[in-house]
CSV table of C-alpha atoms in Angstrom, one decimal:
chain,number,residue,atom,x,y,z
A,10,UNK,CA,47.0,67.2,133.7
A,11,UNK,CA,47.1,68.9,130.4
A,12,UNK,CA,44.5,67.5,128.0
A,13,UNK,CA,45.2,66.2,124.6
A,14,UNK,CA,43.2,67.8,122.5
A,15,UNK,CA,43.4,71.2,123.6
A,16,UNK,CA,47.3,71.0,123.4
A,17,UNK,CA,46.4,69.8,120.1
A,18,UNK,CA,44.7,72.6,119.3
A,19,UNK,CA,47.1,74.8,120.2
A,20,UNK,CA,49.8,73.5,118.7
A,21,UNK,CA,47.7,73.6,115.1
A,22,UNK,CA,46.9,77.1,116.1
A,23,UNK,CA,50.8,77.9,115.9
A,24,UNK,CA,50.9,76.3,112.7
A,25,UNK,CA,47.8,77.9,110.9
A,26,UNK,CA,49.5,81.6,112.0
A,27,UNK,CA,52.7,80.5,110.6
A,28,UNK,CA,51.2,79.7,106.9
A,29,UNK,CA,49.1,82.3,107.1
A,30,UNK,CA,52.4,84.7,107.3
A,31,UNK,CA,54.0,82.0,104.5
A,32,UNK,CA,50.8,83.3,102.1
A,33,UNK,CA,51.7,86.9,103.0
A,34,UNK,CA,55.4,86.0,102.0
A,35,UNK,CA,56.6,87.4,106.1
A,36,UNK,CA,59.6,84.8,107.4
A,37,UNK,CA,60.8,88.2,109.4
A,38,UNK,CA,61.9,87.2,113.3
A,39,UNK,CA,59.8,90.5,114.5
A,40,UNK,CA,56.5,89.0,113.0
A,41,UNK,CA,56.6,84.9,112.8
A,42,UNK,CA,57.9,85.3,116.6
A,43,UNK,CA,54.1,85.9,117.9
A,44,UNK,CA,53.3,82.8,117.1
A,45,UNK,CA,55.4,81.1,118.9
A,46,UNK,CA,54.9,83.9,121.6
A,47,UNK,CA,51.3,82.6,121.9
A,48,UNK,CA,52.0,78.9,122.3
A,49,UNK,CA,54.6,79.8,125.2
A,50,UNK,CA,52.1,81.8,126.9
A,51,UNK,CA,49.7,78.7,126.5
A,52,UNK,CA,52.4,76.3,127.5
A,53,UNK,CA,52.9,78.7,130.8
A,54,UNK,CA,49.6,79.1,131.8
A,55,UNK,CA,49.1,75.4,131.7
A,56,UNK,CA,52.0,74.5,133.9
A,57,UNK,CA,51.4,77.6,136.6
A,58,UNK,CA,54.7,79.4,135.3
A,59,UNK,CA,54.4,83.5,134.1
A,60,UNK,CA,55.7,84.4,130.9
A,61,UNK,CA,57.1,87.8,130.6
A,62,UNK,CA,58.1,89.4,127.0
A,63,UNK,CA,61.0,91.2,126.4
A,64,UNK,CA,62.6,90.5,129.7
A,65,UNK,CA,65.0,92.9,131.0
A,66,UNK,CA,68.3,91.1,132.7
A,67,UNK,CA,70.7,93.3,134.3
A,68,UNK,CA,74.1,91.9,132.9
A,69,UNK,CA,76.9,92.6,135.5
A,70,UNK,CA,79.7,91.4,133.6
A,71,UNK,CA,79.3,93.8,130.7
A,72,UNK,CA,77.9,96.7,132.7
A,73,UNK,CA,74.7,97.0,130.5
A,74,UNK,CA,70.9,95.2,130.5
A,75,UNK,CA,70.2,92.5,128.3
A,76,UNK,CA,67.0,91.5,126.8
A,77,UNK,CA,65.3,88.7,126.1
A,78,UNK,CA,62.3,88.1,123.6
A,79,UNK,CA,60.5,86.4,126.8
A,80,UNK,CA,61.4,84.7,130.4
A,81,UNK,CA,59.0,82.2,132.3
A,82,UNK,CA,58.9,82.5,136.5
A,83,UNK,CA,57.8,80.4,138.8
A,84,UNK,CA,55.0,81.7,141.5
A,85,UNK,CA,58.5,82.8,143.7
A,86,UNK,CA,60.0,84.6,140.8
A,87,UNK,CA,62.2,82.1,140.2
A,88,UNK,CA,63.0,82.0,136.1
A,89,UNK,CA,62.8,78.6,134.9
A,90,UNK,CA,63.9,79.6,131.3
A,91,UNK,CA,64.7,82.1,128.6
A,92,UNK,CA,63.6,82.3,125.5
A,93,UNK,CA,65.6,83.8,122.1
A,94,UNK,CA,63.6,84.1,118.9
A,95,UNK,CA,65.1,83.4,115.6
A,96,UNK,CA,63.8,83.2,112.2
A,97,UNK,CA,65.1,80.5,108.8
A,98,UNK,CA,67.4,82.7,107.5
A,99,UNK,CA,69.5,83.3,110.2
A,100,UNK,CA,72.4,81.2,110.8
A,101,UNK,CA,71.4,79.5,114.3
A,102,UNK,CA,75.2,78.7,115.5
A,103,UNK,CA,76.1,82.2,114.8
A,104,UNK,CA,73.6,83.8,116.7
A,105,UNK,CA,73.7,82.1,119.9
A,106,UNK,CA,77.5,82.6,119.9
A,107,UNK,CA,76.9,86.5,119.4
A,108,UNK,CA,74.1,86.2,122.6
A,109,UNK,CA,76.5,84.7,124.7
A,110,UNK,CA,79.5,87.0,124.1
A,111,UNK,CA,76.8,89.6,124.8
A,112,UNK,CA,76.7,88.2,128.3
A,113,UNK,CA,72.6,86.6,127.5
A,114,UNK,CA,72.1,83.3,129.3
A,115,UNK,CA,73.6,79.8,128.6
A,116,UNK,CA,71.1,77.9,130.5
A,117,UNK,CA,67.4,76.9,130.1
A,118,UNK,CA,67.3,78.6,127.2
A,119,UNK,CA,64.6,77.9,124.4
């Protein structure tokens, strides 16, 4: 079982990075991302799942590889989710259309 305060902890860790980067005036994707990189490889390690960044998918429909900012498997290499990074500026409903007409997953995606 997870325990309180260390998830606490981590979670305050993810928010301490991010207003650090708000006193350095960086709201980029490429940059705040990390942040929330670290917490999902916390959040993995916990629950006995591998993260891997910038996940390759082979895309069949489209005849090209897609990529996602990070992808968690289970001890079989079964994914259990995908994960999309986006920053405040961009415009959320937009975006995820764009991924899926790109052929990037609809499911279990974070």
């Amino acid at each position: 079982m997870l325990k309180l305060n260390e998830n606490l902890s981590i979670v305050r860790n993810y928010y301490t990075q991010l207003e650090t980067y708000h006193k350095f005036g960086i709201s980029n994707e490429t940059s705040v991302r990390e942040a929330f990189k670290n917490l999902l490889e916390y959040c993995c390690k916990k629950t006995n799942l591998q993260f891997v960044a910038e996940y390759s998918i082979e895309n069949f429909l489209k005849g090209s590889k897609i990529i996602v900012d990070g992808a968690f498997f289970d001890f079989f290499k079964i994914p259990h989710g995908y994960w999309e990074a986006k920053d405040t500026a961009d415009d959320l409903y937009k975006e995820i259309q764009a991924k899926f007409q790109k052929g990037y997953p609809s499911d279990n995606i974070i």
